[in-house]
Short mmCIF file of C-alpha atoms in Angstrom, two decimals:
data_model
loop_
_atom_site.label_atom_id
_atom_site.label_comp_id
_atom_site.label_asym_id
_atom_site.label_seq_id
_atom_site.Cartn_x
_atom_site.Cartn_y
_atom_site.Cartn_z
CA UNK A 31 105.69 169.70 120.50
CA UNK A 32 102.53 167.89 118.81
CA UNK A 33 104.90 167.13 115.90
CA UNK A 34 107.05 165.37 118.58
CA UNK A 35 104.45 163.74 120.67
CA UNK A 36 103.23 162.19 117.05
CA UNK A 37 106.86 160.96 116.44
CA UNK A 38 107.64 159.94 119.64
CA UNK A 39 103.85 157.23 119.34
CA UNK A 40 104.82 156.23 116.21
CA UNK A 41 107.91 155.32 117.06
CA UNK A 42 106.64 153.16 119.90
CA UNK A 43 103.87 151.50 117.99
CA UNK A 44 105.27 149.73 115.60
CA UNK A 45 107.32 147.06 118.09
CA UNK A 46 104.74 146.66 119.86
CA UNK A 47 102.30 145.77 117.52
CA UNK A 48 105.09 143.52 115.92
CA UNK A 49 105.42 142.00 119.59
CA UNK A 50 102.09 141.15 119.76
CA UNK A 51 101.35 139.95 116.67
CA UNK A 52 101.51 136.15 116.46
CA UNK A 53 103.94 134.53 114.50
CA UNK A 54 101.99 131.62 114.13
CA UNK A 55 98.45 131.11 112.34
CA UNK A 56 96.43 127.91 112.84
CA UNK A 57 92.94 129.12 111.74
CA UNK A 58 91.59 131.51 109.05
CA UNK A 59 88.02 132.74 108.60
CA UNK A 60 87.00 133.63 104.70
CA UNK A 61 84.48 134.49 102.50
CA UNK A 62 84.03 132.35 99.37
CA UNK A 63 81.76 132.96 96.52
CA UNK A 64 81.46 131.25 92.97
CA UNK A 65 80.79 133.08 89.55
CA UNK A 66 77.16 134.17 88.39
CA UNK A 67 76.36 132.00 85.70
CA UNK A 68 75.65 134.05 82.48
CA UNK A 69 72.39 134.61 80.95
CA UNK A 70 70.60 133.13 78.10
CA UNK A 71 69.41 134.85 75.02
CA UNK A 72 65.63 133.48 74.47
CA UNK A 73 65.33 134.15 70.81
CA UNK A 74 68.23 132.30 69.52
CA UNK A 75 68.42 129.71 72.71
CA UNK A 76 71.33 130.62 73.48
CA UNK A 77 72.45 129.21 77.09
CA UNK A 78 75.29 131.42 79.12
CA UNK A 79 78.31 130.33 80.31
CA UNK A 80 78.38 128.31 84.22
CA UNK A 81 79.92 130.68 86.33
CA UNK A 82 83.35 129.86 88.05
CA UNK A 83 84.44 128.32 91.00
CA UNK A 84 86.64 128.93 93.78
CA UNK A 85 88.64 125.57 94.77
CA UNK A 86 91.69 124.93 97.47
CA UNK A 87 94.61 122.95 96.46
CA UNK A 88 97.24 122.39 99.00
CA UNK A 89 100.67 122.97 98.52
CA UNK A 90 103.81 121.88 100.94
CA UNK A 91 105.97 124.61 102.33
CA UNK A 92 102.70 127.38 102.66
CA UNK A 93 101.76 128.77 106.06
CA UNK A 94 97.97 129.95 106.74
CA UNK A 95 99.82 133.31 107.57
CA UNK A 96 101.82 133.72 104.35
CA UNK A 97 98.17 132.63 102.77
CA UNK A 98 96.46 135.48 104.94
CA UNK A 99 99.12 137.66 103.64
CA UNK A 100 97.95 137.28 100.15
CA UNK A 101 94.00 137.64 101.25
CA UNK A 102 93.99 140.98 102.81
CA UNK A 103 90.47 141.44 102.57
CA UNK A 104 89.78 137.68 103.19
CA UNK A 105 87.54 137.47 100.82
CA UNK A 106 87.66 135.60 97.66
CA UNK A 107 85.66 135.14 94.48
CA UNK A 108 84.81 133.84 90.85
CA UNK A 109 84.37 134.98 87.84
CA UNK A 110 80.91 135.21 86.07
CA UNK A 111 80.06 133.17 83.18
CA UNK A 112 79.55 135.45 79.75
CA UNK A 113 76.21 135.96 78.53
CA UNK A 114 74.93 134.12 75.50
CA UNK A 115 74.97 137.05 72.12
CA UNK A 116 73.55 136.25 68.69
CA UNK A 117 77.77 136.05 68.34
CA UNK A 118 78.46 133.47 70.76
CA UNK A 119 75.06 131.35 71.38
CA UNK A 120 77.08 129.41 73.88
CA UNK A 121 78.30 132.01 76.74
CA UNK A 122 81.92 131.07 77.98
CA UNK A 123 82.79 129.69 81.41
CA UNK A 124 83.90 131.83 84.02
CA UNK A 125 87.11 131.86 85.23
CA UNK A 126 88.03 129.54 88.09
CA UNK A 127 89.96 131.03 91.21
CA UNK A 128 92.77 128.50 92.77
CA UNK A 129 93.67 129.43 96.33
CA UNK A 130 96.59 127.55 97.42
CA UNK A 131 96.42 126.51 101.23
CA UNK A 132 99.25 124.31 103.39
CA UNK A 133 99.13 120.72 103.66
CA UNK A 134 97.05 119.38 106.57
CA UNK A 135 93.83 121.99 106.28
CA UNK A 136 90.55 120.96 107.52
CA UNK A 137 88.01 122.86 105.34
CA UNK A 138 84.44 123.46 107.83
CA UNK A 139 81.31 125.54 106.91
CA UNK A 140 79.71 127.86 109.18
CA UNK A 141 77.62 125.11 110.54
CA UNK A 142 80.91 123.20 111.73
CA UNK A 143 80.02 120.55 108.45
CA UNK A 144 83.59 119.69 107.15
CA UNK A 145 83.89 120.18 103.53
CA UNK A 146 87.32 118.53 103.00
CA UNK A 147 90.30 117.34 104.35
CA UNK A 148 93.81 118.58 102.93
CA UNK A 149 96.06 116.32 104.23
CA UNK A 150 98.11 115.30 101.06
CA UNK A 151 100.01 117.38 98.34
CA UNK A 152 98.10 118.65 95.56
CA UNK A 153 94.74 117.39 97.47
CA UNK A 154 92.10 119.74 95.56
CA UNK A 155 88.36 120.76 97.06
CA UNK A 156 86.10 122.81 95.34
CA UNK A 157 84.39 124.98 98.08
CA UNK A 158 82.05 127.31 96.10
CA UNK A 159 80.18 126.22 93.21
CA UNK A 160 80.03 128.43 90.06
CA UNK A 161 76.33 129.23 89.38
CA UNK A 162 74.45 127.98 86.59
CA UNK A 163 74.13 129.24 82.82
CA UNK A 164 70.61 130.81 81.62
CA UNK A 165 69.20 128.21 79.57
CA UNK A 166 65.06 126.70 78.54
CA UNK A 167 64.98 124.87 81.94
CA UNK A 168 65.52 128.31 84.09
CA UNK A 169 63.83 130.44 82.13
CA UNK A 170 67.49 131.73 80.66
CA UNK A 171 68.05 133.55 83.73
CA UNK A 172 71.84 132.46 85.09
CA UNK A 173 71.82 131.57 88.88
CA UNK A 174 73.84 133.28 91.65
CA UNK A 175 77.22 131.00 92.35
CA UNK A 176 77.70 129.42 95.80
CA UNK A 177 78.45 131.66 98.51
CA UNK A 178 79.85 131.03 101.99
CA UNK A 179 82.21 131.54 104.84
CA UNK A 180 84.50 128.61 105.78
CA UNK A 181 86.88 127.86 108.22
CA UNK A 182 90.53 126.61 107.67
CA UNK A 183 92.04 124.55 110.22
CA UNK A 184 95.57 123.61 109.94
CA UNK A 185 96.16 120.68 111.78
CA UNK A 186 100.29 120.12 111.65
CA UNK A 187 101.34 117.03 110.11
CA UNK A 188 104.78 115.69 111.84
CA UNK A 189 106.27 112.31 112.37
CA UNK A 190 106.68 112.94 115.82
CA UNK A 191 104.46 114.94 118.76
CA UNK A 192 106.42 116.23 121.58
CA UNK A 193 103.65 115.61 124.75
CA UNK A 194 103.75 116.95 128.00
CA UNK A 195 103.23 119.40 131.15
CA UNK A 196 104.82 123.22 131.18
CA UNK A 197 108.56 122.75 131.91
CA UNK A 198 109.20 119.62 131.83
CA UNK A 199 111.90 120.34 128.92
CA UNK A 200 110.38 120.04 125.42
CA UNK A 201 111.98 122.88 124.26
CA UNK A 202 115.43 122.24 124.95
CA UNK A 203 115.17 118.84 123.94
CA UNK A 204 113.59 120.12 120.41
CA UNK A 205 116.51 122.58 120.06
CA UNK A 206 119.47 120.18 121.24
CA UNK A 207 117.92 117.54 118.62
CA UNK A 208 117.13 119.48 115.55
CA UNK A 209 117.09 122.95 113.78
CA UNK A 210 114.42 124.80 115.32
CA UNK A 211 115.06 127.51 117.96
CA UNK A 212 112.38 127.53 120.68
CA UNK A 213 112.42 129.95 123.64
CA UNK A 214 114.05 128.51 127.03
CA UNK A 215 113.35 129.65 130.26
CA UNK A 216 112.74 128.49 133.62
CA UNK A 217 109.25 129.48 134.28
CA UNK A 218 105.92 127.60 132.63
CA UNK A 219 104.55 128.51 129.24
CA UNK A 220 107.59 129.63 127.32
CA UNK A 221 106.70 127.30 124.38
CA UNK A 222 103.03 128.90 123.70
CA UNK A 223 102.51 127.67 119.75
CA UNK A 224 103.69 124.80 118.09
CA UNK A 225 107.20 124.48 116.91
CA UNK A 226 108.59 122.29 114.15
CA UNK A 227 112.29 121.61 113.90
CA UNK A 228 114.08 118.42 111.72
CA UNK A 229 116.11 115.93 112.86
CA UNK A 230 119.18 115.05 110.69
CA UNK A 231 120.90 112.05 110.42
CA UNK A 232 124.16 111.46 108.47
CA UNK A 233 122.67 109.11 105.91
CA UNK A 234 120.67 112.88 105.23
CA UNK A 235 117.44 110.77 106.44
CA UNK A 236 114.95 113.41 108.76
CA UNK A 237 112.58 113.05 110.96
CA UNK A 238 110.01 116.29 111.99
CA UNK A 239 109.72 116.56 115.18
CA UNK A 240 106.33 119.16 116.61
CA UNK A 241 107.06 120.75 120.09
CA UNK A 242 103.14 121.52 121.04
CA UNK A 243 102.52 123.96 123.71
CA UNK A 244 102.19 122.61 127.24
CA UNK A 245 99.49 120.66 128.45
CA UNK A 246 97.40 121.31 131.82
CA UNK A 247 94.63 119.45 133.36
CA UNK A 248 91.31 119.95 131.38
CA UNK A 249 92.87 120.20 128.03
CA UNK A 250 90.42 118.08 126.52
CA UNK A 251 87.42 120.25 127.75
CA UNK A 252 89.53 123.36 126.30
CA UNK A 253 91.45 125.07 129.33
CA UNK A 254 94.53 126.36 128.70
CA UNK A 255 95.42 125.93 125.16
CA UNK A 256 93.27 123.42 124.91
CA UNK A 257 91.94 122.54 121.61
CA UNK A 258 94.66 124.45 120.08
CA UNK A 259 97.23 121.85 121.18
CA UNK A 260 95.50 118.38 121.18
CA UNK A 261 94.50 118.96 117.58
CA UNK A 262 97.87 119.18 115.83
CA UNK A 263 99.07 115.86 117.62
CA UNK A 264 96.23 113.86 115.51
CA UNK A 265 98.07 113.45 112.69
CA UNK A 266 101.50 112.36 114.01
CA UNK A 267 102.86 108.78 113.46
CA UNK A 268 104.29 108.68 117.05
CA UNK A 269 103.72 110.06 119.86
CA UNK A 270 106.47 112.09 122.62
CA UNK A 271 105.91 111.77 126.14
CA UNK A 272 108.10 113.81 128.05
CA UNK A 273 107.74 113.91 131.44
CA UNK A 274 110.05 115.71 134.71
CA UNK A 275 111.29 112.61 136.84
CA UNK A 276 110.59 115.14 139.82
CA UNK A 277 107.11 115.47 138.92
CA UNK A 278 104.98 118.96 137.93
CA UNK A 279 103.19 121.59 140.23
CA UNK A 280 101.52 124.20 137.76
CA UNK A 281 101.18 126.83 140.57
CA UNK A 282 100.95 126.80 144.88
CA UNK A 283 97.46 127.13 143.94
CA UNK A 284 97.60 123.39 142.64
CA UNK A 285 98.92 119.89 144.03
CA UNK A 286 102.26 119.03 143.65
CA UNK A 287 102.17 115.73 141.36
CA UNK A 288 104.57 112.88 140.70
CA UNK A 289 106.04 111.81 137.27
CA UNK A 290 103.69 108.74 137.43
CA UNK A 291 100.69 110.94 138.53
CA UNK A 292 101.55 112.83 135.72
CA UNK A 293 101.60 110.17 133.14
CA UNK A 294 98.46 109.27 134.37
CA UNK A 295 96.95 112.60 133.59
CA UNK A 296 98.62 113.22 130.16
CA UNK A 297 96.92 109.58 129.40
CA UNK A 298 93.82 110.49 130.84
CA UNK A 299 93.80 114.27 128.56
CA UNK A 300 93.94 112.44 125.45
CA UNK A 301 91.67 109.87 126.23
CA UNK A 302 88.84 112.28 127.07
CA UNK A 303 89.54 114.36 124.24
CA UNK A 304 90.39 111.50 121.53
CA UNK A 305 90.45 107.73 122.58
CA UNK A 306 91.89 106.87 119.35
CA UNK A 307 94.88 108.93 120.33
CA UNK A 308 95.71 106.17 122.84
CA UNK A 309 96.36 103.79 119.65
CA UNK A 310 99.13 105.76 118.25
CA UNK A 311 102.83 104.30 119.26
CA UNK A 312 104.02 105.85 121.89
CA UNK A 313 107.49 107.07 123.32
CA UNK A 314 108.03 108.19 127.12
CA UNK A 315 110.99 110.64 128.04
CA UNK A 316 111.79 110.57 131.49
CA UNK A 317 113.98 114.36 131.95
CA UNK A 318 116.45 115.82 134.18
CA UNK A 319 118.26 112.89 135.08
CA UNK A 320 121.03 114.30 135.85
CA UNK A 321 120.06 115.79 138.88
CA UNK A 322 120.67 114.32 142.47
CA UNK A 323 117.81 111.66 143.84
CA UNK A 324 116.38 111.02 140.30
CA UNK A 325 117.94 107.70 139.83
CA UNK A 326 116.21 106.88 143.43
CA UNK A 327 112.86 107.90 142.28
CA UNK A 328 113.42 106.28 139.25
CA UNK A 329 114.11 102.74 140.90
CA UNK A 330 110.74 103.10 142.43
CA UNK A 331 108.26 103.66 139.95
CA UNK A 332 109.92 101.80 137.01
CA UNK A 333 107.69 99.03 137.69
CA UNK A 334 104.73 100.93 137.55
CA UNK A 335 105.49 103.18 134.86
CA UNK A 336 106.76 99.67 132.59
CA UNK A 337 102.81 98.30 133.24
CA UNK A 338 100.49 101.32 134.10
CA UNK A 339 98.09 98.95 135.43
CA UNK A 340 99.41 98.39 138.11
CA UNK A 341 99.19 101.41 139.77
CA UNK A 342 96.06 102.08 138.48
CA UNK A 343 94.37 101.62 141.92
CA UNK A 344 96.61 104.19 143.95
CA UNK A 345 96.06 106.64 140.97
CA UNK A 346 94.18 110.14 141.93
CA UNK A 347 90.78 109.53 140.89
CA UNK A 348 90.42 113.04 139.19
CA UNK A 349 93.68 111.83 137.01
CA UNK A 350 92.55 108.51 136.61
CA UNK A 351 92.23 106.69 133.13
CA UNK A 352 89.98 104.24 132.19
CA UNK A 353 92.64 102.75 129.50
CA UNK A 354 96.24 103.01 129.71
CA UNK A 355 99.10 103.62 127.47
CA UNK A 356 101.61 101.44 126.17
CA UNK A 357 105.29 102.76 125.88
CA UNK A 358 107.06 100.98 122.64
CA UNK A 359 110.03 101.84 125.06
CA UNK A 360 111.23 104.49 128.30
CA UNK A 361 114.65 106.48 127.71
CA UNK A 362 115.56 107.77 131.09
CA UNK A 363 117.76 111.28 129.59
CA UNK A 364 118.71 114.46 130.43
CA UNK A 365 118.31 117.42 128.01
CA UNK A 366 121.20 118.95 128.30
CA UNK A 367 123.75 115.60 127.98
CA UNK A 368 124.58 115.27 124.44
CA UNK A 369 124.87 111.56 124.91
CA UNK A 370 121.74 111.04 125.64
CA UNK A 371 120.38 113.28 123.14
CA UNK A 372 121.83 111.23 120.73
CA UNK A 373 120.32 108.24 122.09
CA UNK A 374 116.97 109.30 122.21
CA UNK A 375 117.33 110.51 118.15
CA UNK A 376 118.99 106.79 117.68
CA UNK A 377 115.58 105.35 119.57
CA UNK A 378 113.00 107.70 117.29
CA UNK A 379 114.45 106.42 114.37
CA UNK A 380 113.76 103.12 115.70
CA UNK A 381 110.81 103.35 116.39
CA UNK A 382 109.34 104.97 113.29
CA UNK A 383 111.67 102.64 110.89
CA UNK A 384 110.27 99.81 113.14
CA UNK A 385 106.72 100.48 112.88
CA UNK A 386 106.89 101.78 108.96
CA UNK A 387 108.03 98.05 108.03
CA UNK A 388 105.18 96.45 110.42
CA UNK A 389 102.62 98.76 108.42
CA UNK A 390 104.45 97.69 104.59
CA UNK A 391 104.41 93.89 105.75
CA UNK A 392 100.24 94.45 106.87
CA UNK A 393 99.52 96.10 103.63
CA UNK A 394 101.39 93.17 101.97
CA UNK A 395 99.58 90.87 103.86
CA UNK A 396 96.04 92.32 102.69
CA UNK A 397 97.17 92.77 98.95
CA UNK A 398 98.30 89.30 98.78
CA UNK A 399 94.94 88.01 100.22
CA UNK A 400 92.76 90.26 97.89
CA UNK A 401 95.22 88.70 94.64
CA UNK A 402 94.32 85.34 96.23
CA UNK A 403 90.89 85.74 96.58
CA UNK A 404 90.57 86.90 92.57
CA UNK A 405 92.91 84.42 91.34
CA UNK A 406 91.84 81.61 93.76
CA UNK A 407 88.73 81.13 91.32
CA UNK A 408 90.46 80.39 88.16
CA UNK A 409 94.30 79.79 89.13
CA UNK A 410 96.38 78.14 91.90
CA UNK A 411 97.17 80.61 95.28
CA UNK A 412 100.20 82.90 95.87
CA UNK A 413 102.74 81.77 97.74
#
């Protein structure tokens, strides 16, 4: 019977933790320590080798929980530098250790200090210093290396951030316009960490496309996900909105708002949490178009939602914004029409072609004036 009992748990455990477990990692806590640099040898002056250090280098295609996989012990450290001998006056160098982390890692100390910012391929950071060899000036007594606990925070990097309330159909938009495979339902919450998925075009070009969790009011003050949502949309070149034309009521317990009420909120959540946010480009999604009296309610707040000034005034104050969005344009659609699925693929590609050729023609602009201000001196001006 106890053999049974113990068969019967086991055989129950295992899903469960599997269930549980979360498939996504955005943070990782480790322990970092550089190399002891080697001693000196006093009667020949001999000076030991520097010990080594322990430096990220970020690599595309690496998760933080493949990474974690590989650190079991989360802990990681250099080699010690050798000691100086009457053989080898000059000790050798300890061995570095490379840690490769994904693209997009924020590196902080325990003090919240950030040490370096990942954000490009092959970006390198050395986080703990290898100490120093024994040599006259320490009395040839090697010093301890660097050691530390640091933070990794993987901010996702994505051309565009899917933005908006529970249910208001991010997730079947993200599945009907790319590869991914997000969970559907019909209740709040089903999308509850971030999901990437591609978009294809025939000319093979793609655009990645982040469906964050859902946002609620107080995001930027860390309720609900909070902090764990707003952060991964700082990096994307454009911006998402998605909003229900019916408007959002996250439980009896709260008011039933509008779609405009809502826009107002989901500008007012990023604008207490990051002003700068407001700055990025900006697409709005107006969903579920296809059912009956949307196209009514539609006709009535275009104008408003076209210039969100204007109904700035009759705004809920708790919901209010101090500075309003911009839309570069509104695509009234319906998730589940095909035609307008397309559509709203044909307008992202748009947009982002649209505003990568404004950005080349700026740099252009501010390389031709730096040529003309060196060659302006001794030469005529570019034209």
């Amino acid at each position: 019977m106890v053999q049974l009992f113990k068969y019967l748990l086991k055989s129950t455990k295992s899903p469960a933790r599997a269930h549980f477990r979360p498939s996504f990692l955005d943070t990782l806590r480790l322990a970092v320590r550089g190399g002891h640099g080697g001693n000196g040898l006093p009667k020949y002056g001999g000076v030991g080798g520097q010990g080594g250090c322990v430096y990220f280098v970020a690599k595309e295609g690496l998760t933080l929980r493949k990474m974690a996989q590989g650190l079991k012990e989360r802990r990681v450290a250099a080699s010690s530098g050798e000691d100086s001998s009457k053989l080898s006056i000059f000790g050798k160098r300890g061995v570095d250790t490379r840690i490769e982390v994904p693209v997009g890692v924020q590196v902080y100390d325990e003090q919240q200090k950030l040490l370096a910012d990942l954000n490009e391929n092959d970006a390198t950071c050395i986080v703990a210093g290898g100490g120093t060899g024994g040599c006259t000036g320490n009395n040839f007594l090697g010093h301890p290396g660097e050691n530390r606990i640091v933070n990794l925070d993987l901010k996702l990097i994505a051309d565009v951030g899917l933005v908006g309330f529970p249910n208001a159909g991010k997730s079947t938009l993200l599945k009907a316009v790319s590869n991914a495979k997000p969970k559907i339902a019909a209740y709040p919450f089903t999308t509850i960490r971030p999901q990437i998925g591609t978009i294809e075009y025939g000319d093979l070009r793609s655009i990645s496309l982040a469906d964050l969790p859902g946002l609620i009011e107080g995001a930027h003050a860390n309720f609900g996900m909070g902090h764990k949502f707003l952060k991964h949309i700082e990096r994307t070149r454009l911006l998402l909105f998605m909003v229900d034309i019916f408007g959002f009521q996250l439980s009896p317990r709260h008011p039933h708002r509008d779609c405009l009420a809502n826009i107002y909120s989901l500008n007012k959540e990023l604008e207490l949490y990051d002003p700068s946010l407001l700055d990025k480009p900006c697409v709005l999604l107006l969903n579920k178009m296809d059912k009956e009296g949307a196209h009514e309610i539609l006709t009535k707040v275009k104008p408003a939602i076209d210039d969100l000034s204007i109904g700035l005034a009759d705004c809920p104050e708790e919901v209010r914004p101090k500075r309003v969005l911009k839309f570069e344009s509104i695509v009234p659609i319906s998730a589940i029409n095909s035609t307008k699925v397309t559509q709203v693929k044909s307008q992202l590609r748009r947009t982002l072609v649209r505003l990568a050729e404004e950005q080349f023609v700026t740099n252009g602009e501010q390389i031709k004036e730096q040529l003309q201000q060196r060659v302006g001196l001794v030469g005529p001006k570019i034209t």
